[in-house]
XYZ file of N, CA, C and O in Angstrom:
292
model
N 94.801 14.155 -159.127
C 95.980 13.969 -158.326
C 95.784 14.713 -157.008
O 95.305 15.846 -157.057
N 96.060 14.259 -156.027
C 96.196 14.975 -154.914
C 97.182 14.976 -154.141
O 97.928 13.997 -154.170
N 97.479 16.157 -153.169
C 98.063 17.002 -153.254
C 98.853 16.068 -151.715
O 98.044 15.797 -150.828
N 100.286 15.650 -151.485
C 100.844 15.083 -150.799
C 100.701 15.535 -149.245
O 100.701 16.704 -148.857
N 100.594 14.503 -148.520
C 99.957 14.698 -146.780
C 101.180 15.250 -146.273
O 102.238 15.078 -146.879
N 101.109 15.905 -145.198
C 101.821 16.206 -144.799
C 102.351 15.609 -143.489
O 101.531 14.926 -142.876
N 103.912 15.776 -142.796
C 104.225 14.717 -142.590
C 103.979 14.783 -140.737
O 103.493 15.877 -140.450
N 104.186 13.946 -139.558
C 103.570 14.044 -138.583
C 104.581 15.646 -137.962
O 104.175 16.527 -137.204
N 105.607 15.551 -138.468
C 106.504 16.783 -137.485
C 106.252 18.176 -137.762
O 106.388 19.131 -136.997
N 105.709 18.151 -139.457
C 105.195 19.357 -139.985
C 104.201 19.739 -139.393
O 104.143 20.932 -139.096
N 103.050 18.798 -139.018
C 101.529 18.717 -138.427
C 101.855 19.468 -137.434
O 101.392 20.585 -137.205
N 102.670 18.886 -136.800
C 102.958 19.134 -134.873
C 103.715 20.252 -135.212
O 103.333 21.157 -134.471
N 104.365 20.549 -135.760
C 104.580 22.357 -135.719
C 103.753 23.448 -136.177
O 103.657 24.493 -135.533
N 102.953 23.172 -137.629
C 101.913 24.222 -137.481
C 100.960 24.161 -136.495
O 100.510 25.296 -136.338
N 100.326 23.198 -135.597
C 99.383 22.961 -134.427
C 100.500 23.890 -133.346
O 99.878 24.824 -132.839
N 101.647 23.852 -132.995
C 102.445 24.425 -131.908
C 102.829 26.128 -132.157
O 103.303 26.856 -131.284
N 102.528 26.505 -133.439
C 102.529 27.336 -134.004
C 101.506 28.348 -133.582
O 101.584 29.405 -132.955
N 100.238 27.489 -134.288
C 98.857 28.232 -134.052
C 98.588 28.757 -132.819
O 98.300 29.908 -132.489
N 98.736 27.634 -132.106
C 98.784 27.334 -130.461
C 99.013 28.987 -129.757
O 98.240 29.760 -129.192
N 100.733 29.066 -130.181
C 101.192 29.841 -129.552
C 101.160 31.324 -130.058
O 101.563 32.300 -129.425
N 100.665 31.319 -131.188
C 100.116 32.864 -131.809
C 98.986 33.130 -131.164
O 98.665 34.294 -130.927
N 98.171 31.992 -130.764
C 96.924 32.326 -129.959
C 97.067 32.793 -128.239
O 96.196 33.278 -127.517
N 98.008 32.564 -128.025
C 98.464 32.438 -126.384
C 99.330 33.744 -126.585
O 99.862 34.198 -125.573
N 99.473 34.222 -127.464
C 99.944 35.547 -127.378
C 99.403 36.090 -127.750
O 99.826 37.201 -127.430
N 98.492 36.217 -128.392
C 97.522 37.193 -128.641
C 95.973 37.354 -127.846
O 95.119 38.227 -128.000
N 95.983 36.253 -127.019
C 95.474 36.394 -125.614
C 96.166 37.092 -124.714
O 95.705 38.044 -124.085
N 97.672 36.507 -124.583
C 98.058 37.794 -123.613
C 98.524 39.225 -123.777
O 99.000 39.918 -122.878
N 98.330 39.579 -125.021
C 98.432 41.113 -125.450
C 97.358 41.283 -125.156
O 97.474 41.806 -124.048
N 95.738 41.171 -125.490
C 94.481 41.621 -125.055
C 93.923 41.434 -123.730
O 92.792 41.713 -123.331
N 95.042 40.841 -123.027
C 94.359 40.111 -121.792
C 93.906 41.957 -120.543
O 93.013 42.204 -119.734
N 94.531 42.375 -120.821
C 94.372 43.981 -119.393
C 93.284 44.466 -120.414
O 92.296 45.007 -119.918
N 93.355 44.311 -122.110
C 92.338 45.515 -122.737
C 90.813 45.198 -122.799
O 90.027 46.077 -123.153
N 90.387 43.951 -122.458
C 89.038 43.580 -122.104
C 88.225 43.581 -120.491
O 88.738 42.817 -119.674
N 87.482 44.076 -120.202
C 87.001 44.139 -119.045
C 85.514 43.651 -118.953
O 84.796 44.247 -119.756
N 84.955 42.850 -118.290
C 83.972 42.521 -118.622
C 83.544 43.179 -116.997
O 84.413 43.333 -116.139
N 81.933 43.559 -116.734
C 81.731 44.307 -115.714
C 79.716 43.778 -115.542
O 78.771 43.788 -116.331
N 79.834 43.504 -114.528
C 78.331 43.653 -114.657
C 77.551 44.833 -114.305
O 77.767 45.389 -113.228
N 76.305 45.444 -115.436
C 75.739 46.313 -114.575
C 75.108 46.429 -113.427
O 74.658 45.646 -112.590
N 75.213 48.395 -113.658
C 74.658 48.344 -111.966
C 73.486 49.093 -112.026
O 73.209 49.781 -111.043
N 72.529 49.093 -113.269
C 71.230 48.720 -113.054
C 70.675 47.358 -113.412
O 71.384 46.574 -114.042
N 69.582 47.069 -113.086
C 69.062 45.991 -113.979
C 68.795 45.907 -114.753
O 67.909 46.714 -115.035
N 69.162 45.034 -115.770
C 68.527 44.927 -117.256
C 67.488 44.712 -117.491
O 67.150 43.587 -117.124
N 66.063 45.788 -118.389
C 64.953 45.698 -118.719
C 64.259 45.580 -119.485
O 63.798 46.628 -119.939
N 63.787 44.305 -120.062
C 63.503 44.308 -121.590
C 62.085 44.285 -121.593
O 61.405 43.402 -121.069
N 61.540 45.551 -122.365
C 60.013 45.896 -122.342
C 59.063 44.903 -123.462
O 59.705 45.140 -124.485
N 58.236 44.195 -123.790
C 57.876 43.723 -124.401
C 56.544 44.220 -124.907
O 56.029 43.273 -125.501
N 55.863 45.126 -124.936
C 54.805 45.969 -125.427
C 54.351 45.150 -126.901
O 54.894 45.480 -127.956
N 53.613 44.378 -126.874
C 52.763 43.843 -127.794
C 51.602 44.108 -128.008
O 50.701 44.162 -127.171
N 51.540 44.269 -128.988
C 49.767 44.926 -129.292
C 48.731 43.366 -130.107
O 48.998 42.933 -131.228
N 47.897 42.940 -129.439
C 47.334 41.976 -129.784
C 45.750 41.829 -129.596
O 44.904 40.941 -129.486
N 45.856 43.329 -129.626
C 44.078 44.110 -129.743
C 43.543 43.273 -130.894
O 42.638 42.469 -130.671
N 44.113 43.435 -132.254
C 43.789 43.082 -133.312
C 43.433 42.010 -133.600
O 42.259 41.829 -133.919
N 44.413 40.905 -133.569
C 43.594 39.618 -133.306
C 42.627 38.907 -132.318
O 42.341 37.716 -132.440
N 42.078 39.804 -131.209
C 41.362 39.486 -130.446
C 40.264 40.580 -130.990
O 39.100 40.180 -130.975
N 40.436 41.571 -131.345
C 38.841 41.626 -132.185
C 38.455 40.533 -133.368
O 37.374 39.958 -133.239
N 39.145 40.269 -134.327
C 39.382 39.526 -135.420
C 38.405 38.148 -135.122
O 37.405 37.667 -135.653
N 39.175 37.838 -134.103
C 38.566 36.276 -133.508
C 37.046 36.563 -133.063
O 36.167 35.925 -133.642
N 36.626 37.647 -131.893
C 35.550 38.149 -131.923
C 34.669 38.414 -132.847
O 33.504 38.462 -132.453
N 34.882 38.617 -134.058
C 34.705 39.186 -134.840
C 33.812 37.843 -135.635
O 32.598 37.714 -135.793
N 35.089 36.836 -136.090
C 34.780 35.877 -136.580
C 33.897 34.828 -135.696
O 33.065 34.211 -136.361
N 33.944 34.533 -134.328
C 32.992 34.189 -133.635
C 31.704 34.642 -133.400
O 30.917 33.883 -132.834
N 31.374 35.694 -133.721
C 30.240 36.763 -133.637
C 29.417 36.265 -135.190
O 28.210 36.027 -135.214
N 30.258 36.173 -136.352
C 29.643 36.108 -137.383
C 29.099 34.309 -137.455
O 28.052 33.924 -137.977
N 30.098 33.466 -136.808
C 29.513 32.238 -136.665
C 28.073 31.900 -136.160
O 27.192 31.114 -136.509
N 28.229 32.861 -135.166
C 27.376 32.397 -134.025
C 25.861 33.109 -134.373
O 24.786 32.942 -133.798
N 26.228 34.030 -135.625
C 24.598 34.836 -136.317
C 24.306 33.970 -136.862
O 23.186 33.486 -136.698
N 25.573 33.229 -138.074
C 25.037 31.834 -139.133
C 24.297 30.753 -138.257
O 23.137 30.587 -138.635
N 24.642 30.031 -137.262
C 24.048 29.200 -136.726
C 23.142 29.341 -136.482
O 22.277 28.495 -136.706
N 22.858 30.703 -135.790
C 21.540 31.003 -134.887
C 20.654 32.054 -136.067
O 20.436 33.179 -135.619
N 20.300 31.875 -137.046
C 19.690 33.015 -137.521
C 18.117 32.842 -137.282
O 17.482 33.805 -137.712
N 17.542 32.093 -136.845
C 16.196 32.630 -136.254
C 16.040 33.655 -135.161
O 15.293 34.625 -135.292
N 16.627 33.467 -134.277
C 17.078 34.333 -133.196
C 17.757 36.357 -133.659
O 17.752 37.494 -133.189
N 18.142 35.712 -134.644
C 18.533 37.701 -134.857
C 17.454 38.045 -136.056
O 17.366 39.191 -136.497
């Protein structure tokens, strides 16, 4: 069974309802938010360390390159 719709005037008052709890509770917070931009610049350091996989790869290219070539070493 489900549960009976509700009717268009009920609709349109909880929507006028919501509405206006929201429009007041925007204008109670409206002076307590300040949004400001800084007045340094924002600096986001990115320090990645990617030593490791560039020996790694070296590493693994180095050992290729003995297999191929082993007359030479």
């Amino acid at each position: 069974m489900t549960a009976p719709k509700q009717n268009q005037g009920e609709e349109w008052t909880l929507r006028l309802s919501g509405m206006a709890m929201l429009v007041a509770g925007m204008a109670a917070l409206g002076g307590c938010i300040t949004v400001n931009a800084p007045e340094e610049p924002i600096v986001i350091e990115l320090n990645v360390n990617i030593r490791q996989e560039v020996i790694y790869r070296l590493a693994e290219d180095a050992g290729n390159t003995i297999d191929q070539n082993a007359d030479i070493f």
